[in-house]
Short mmCIF file of C-alpha atoms and ligand atoms in Angstrom, two decimals:
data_model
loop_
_atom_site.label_atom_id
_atom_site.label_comp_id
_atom_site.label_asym_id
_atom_site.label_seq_id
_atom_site.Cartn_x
_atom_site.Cartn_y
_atom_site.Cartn_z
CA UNK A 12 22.11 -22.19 -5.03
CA UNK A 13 21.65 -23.83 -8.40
CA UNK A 14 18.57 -22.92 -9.27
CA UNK A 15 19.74 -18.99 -9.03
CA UNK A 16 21.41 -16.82 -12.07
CA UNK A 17 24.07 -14.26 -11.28
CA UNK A 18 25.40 -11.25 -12.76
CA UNK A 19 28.16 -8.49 -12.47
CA UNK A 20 27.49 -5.54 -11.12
CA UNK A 21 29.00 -3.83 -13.34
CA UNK A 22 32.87 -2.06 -13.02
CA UNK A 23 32.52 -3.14 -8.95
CA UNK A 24 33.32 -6.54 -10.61
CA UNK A 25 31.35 -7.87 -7.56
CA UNK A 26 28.63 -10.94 -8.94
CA UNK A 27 25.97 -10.95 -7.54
CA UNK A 28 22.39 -13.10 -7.64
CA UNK A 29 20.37 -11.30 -10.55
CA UNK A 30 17.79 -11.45 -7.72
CA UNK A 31 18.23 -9.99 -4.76
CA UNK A 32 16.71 -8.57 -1.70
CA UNK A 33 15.61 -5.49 -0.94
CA UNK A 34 15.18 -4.46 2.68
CA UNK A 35 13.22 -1.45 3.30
CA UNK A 36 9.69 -2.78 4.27
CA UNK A 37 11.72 -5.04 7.17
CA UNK A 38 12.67 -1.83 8.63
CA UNK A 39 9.36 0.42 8.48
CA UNK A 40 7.35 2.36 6.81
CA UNK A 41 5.48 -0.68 5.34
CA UNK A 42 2.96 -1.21 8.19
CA UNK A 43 4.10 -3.77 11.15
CA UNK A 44 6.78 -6.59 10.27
CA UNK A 45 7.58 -8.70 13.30
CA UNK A 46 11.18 -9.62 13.82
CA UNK A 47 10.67 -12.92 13.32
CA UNK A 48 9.19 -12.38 9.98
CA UNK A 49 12.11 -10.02 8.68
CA UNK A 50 14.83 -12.82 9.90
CA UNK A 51 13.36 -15.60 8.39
CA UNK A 52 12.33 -13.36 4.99
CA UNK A 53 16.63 -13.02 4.88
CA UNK A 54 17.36 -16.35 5.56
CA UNK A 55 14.64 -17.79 2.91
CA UNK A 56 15.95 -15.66 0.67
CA UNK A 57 20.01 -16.68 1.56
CA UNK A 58 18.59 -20.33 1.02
CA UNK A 59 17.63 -19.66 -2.23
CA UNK A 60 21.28 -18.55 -3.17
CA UNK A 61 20.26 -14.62 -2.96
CA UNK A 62 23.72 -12.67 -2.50
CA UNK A 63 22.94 -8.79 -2.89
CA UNK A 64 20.92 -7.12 -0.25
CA UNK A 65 20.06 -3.17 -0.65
CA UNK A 66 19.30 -1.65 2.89
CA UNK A 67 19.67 2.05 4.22
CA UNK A 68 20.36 4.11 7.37
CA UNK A 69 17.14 5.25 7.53
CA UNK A 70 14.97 2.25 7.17
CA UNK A 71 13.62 1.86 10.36
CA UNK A 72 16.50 3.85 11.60
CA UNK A 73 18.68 1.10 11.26
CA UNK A 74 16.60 -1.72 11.67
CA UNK A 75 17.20 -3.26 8.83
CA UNK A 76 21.02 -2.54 8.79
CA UNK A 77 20.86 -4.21 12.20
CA UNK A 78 18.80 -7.19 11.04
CA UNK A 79 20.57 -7.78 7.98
CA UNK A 80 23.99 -7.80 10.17
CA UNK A 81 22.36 -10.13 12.71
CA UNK A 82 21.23 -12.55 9.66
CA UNK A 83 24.76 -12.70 8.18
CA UNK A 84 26.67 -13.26 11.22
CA UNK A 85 24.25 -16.73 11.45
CA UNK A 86 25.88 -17.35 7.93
CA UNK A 87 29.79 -16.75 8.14
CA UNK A 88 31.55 -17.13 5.11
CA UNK A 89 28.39 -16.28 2.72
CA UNK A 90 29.89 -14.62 -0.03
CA UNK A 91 27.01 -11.60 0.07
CA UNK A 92 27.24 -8.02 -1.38
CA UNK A 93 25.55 -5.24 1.50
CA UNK A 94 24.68 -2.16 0.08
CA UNK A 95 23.21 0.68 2.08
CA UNK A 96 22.22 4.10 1.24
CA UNK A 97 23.53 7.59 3.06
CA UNK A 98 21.68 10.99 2.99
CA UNK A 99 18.29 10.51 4.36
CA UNK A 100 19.10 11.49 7.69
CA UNK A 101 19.15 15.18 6.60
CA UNK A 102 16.90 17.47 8.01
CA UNK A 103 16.15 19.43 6.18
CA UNK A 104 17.39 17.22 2.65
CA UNK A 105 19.40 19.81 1.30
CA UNK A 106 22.40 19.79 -1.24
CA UNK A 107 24.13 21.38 1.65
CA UNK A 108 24.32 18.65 3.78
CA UNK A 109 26.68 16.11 1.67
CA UNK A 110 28.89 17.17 3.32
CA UNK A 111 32.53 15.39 3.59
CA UNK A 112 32.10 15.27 7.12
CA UNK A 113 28.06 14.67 7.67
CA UNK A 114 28.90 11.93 4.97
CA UNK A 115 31.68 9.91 6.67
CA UNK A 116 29.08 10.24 9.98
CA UNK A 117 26.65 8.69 8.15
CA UNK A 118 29.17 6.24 6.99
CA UNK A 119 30.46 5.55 10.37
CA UNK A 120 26.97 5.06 11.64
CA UNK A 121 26.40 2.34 9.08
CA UNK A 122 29.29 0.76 9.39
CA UNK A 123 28.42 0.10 13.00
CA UNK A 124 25.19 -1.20 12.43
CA UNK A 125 25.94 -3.36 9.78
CA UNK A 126 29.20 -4.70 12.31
CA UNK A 127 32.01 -4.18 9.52
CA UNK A 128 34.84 -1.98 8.72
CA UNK A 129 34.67 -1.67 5.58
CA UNK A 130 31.25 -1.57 3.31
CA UNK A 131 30.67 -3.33 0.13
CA UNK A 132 28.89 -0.43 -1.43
CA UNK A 133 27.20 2.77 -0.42
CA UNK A 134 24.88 4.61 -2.59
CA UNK A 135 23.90 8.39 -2.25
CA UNK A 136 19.95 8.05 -1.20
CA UNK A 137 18.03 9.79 -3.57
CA UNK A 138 19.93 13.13 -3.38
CA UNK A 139 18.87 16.56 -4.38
CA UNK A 140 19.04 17.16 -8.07
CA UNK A 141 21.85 19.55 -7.20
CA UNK A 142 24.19 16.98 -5.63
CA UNK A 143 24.65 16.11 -8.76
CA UNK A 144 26.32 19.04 -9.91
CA UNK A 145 28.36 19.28 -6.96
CA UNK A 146 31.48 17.72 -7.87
CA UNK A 147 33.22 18.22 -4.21
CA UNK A 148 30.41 15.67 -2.85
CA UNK A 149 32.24 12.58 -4.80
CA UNK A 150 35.58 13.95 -4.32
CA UNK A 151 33.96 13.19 -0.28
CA UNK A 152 33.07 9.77 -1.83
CA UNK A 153 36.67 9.12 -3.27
CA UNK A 154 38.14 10.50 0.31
CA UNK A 155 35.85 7.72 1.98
CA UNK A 156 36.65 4.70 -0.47
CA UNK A 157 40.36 6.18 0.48
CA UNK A 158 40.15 5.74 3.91
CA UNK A 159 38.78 2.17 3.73
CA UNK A 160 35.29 2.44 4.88
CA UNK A 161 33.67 2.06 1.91
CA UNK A 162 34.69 -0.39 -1.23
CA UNK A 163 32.52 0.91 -4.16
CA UNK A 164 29.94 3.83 -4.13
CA UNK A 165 26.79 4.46 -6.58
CA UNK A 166 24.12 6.84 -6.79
CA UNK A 167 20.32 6.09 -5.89
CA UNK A 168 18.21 8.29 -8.39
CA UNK A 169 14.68 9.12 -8.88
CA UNK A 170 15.30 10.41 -12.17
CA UNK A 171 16.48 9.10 -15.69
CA UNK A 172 18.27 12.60 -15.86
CA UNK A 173 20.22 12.24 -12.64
CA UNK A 174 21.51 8.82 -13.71
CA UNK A 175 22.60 10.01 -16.62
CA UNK A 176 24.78 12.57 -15.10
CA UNK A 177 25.99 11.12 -12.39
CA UNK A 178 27.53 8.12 -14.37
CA UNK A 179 29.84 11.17 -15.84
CA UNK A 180 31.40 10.68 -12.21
CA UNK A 181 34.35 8.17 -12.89
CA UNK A 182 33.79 6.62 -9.30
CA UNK A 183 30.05 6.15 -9.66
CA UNK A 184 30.15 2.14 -10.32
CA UNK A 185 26.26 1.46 -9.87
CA UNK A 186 22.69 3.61 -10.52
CA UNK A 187 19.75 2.24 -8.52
CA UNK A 188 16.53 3.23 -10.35
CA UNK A 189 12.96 2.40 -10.59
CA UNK A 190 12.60 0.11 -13.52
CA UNK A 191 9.31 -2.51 -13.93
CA UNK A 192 6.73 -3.02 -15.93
CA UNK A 193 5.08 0.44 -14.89
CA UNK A 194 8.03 2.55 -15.44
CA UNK A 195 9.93 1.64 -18.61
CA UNK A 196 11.68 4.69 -19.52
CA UNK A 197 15.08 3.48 -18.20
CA UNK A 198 15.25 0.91 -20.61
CA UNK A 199 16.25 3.88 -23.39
CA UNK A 200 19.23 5.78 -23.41
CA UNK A 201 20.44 5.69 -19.77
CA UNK A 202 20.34 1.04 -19.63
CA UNK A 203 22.80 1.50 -23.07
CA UNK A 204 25.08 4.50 -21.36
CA UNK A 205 25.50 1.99 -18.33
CA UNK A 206 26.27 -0.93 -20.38
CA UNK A 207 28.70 1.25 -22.44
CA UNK A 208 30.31 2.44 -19.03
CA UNK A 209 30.28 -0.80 -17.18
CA UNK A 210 27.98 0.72 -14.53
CA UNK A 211 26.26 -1.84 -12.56
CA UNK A 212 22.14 -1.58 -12.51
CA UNK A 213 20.48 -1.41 -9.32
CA UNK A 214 16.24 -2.44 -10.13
CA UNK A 215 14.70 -1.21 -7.04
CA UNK A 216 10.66 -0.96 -7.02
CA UNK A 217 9.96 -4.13 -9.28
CA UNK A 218 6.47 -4.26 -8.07
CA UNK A 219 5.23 -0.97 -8.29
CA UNK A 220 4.75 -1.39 -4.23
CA UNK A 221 3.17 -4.79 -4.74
CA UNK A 222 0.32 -3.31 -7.06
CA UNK A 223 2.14 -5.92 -9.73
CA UNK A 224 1.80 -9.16 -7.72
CA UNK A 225 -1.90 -8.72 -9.32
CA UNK A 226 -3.26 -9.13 -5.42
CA UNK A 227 -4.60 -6.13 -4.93
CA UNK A 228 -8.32 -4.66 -5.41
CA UNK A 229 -10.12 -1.11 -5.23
CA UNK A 230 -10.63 -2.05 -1.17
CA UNK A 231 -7.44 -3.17 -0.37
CA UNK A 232 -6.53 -1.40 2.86
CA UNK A 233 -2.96 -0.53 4.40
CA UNK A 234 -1.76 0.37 7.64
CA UNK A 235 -1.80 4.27 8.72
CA UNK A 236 2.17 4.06 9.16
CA UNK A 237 2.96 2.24 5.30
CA UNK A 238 3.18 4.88 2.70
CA UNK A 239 1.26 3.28 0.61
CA UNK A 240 -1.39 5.17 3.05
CA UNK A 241 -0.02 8.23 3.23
CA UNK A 242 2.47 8.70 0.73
CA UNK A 243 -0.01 8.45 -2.26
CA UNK A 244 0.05 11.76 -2.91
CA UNK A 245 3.81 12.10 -1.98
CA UNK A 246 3.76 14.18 0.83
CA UNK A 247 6.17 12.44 2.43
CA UNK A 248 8.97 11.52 -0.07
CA UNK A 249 9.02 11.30 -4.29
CA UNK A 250 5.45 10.27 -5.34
CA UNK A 251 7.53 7.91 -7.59
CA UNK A 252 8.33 5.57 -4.73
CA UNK A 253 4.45 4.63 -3.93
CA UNK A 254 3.11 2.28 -6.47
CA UNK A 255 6.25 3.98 -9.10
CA UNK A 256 4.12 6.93 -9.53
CA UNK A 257 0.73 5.30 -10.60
CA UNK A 258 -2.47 6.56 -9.53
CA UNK A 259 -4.04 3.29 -7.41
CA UNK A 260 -6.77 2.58 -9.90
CA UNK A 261 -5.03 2.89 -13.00
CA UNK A 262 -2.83 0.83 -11.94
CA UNK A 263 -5.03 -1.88 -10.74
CA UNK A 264 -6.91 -1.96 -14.67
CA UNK A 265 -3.76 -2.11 -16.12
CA UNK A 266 -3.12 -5.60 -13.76
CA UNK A 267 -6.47 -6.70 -15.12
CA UNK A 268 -5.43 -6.25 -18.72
CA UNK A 269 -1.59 -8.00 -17.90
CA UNK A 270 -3.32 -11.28 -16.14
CA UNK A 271 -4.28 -12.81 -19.76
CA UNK A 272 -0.10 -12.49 -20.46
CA UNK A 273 0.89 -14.26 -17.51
CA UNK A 274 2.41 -17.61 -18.85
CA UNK A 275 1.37 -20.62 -17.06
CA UNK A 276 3.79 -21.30 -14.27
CA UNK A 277 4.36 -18.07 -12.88
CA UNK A 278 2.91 -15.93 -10.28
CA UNK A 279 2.33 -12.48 -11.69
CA UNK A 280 4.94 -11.03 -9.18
CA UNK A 281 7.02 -13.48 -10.63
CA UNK A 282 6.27 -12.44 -14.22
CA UNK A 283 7.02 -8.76 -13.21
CA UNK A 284 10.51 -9.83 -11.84
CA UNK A 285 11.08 -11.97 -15.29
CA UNK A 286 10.44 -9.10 -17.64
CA UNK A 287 12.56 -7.06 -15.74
CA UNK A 288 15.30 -9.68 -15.87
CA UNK A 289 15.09 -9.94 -19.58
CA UNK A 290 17.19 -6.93 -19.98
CA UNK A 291 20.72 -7.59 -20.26
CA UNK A 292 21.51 -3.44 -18.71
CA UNK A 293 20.44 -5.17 -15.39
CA UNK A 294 22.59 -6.29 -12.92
CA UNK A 295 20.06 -7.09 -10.14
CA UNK A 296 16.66 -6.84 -9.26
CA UNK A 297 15.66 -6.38 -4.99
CA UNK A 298 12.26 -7.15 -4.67
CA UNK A 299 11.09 -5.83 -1.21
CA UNK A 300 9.43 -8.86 0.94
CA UNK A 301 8.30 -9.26 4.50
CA UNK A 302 8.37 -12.74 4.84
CA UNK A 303 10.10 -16.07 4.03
CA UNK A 304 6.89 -16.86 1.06
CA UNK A 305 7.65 -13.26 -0.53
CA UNK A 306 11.39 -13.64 -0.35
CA UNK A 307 11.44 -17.57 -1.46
CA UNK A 308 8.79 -16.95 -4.06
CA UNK A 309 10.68 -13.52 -5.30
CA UNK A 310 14.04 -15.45 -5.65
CA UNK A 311 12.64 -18.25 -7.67
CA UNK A 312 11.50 -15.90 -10.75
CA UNK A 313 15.13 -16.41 -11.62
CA UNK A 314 14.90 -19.83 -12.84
CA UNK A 315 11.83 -19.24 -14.94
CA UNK A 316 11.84 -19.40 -18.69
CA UNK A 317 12.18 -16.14 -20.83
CA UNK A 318 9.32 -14.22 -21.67
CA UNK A 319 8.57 -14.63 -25.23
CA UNK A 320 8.34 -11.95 -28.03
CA UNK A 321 4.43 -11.50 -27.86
CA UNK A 322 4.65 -11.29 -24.66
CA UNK A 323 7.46 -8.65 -24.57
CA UNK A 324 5.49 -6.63 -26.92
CA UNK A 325 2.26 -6.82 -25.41
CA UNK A 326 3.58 -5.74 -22.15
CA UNK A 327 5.03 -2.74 -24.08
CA UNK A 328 1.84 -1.92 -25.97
CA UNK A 329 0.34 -1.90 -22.69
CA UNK A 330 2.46 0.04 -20.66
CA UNK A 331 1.85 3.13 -23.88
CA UNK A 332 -1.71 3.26 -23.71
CA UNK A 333 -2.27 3.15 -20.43
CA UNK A 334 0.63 3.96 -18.18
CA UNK A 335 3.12 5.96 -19.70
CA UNK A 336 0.44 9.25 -20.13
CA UNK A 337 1.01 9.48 -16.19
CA UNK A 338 4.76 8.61 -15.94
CA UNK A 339 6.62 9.09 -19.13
CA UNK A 340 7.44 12.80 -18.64
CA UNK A 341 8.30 12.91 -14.82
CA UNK A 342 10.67 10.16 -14.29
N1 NAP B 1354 15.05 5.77 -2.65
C1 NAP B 1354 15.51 4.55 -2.71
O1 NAP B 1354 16.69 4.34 -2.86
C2 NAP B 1354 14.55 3.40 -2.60
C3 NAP B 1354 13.18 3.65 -2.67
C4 NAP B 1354 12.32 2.55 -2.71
C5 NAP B 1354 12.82 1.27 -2.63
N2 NAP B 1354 14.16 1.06 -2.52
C6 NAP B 1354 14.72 -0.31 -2.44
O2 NAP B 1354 14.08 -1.14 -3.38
C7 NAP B 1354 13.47 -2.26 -2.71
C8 NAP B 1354 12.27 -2.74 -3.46
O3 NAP B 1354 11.29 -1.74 -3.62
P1 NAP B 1354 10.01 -1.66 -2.69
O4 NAP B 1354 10.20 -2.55 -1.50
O5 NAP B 1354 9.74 -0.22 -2.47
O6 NAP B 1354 8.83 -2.19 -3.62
P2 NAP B 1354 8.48 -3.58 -4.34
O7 NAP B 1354 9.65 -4.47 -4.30
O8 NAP B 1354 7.92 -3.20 -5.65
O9 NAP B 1354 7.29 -4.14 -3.44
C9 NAP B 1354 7.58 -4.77 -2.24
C10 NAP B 1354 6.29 -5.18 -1.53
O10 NAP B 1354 5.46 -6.01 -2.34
C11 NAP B 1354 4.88 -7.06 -1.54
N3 NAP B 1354 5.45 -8.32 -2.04
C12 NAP B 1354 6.75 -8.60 -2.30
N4 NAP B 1354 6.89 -9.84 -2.81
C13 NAP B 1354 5.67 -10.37 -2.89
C14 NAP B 1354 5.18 -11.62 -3.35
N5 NAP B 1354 5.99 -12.57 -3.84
N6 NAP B 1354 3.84 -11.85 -3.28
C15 NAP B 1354 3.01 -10.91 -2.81
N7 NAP B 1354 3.42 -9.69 -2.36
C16 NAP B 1354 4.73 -9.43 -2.41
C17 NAP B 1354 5.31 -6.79 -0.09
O11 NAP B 1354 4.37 -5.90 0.56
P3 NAP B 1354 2.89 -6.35 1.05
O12 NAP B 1354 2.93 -7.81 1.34
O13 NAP B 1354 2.59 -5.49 2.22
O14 NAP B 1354 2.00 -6.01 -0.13
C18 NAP B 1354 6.59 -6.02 -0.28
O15 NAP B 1354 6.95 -5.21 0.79
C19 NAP B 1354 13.24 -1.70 -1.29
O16 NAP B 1354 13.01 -2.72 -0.34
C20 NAP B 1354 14.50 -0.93 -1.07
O17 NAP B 1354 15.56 -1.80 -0.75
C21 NAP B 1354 15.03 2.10 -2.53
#
């Protein structure tokens, strides 16, 4: 546990390990991850003194709800954080749908999968713009935190905009957001509003999909069923979410240009985790992995030295020439 930093999150008051865990690939849509795999990515990563795991309903359908319930009860007593995400299961996603009562069914659904009565934290799942200027869908939130089944609730967002407004909500005590070294726009206005409100800071997305472990090439292949097949032109859900938004091959010459500023010592994934922990808005940062390596490796960018000025400033000069043109103006 030593060798892990912790923060906290924000007005929850909740600390929790400034790296954490994030759980959607160990429920689907990433290609195949064996059981086995998933199980012993959680329990690396609870070796390694990780507290905060992000998870939703829909991943996998609650797979990874399940499997993250089926980890913990191995580890009674762990002092973890669960947060899971409601919405998804909408069809169609409409505004309509949060509901007070399709919410609290979500709710209860979670709640059973995840084998407690009461949840740590549930965050709206990438909502309709509109939800956010529906003021009867927190009152629903409020009504829930009322009744005891949930402790703290936060929005998921795909857009700076969204976070911005939804931290007007007095019960809105975290934002998760895309934030890494592809996508730096957060890191403006809405990172000092949430520091000014005390709203925790969710960093979901830290490797642009994995693109910023630096292991991929032009012939890298993925499995018909992982979006990062069939979600490239976001068909599916927000293009944002596969590879944060970056066409493939820009993104893979912009990892040629950021090996030279990898500091000895670190794996690039690593360094992409560490820049992202350098800003003191953060509260945590949930790396996906599908394995005990990922998880372990993920979890031990915490204890890594601070990137240096230079470096901070190269990665910035970078991400303006050749990123931002594709990602600046619709995130
Ligand atoms: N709408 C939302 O609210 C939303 C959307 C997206 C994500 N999230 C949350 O944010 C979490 C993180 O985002 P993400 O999973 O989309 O993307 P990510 O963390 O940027 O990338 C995760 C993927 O990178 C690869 N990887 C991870 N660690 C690695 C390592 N050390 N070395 C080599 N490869 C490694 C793994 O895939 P491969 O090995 O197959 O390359 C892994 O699945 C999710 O798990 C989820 O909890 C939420």
């Amino acid at each position: 546990m030593a060798d892990m930093g912790y923060r906290v999150l924000g007005r929850t008051g909740l600390t929790v390990s400034e790296v954490g865990f994030g759980a959607w690939a160990i429920g689907g849509t990433w290609g195949p991850v064996a059981e086995s795999d998933a199980t012993a990515a959680i329990r690396a990563a609870l070796d390694r003194g990780v507290t905060f795991f992000d998870t939703a309903d829909v991943y996998g359908d609650g797979r990874s709800e399940c499997l993250i319930a089926a980890a913990l009860r191995e580890s009674p007593g762990t002092p973890v954080v669960v947060a899971t995400k409601a919405g998804r299961r909408l069809d169609p996603h409409l505004a309509e749908g949060y509901s007070a009562a399709n919410l609290e069914r979500f709710v209860d659904r979670s709640l059973s999968n995840l084998g407690v009565e009461a949840m740590d934290l549930l965050q709206l799942h990438c909502p309709p713009t509109e939800v956010y200027y529906r003021p009867e869908v927190f009152e629903a939130l409020d009504g829930l935190v009322g009744a005891g089944k949930i402790r703290h609730y936060g929005v998921s967002v795909e857009k700076v905009e969204e976070a911005l407004k939804a931290i007007e909500y007095p019960g809105v005590e975290t934002v998760q957001i895309i934030f890494n070294i592809f996508r730096q726009r957060p890191a403006g206005l809405f990172f000092a509003e949430a520091q000014r409100r005390g709203v925790g800071v969710i960093v979901r997305v830290p490797l642009a999909s994995g693109l910023l472990t630096g292991k991929m090439t032009p012939e890298t292949a993925f499995a018909p069923d992982d979006h990062r097949s069939f979600n490239r032109d976001g068909s599916a859900f927000d293009v944002g979410e596969t590879f944060a938004g970056v066409d493939f091959e820009t993104g893979l010459s912009a990892v040629e240009e950021l090996r030279s500023l990898v500091p000895v010592g670190m794996t690039m994934a690593q360094f992409a985790l560490r820049w992202i922990l350098m800003f003191g808005a953060v509260s945590t940062v949930i790396p996906g992995a599908k394995d005990a390596a990922q998880a372990a490796a993920n979890a031990a960018a915490s204890n890594l030295p601070p990137l240096d000025e230079p470096t901070m400033a190269a990665v910035s000069d970078l991400y303006s020439r050749l990123i931002a043109p594709q990602v600046r103006h619709r995130w």
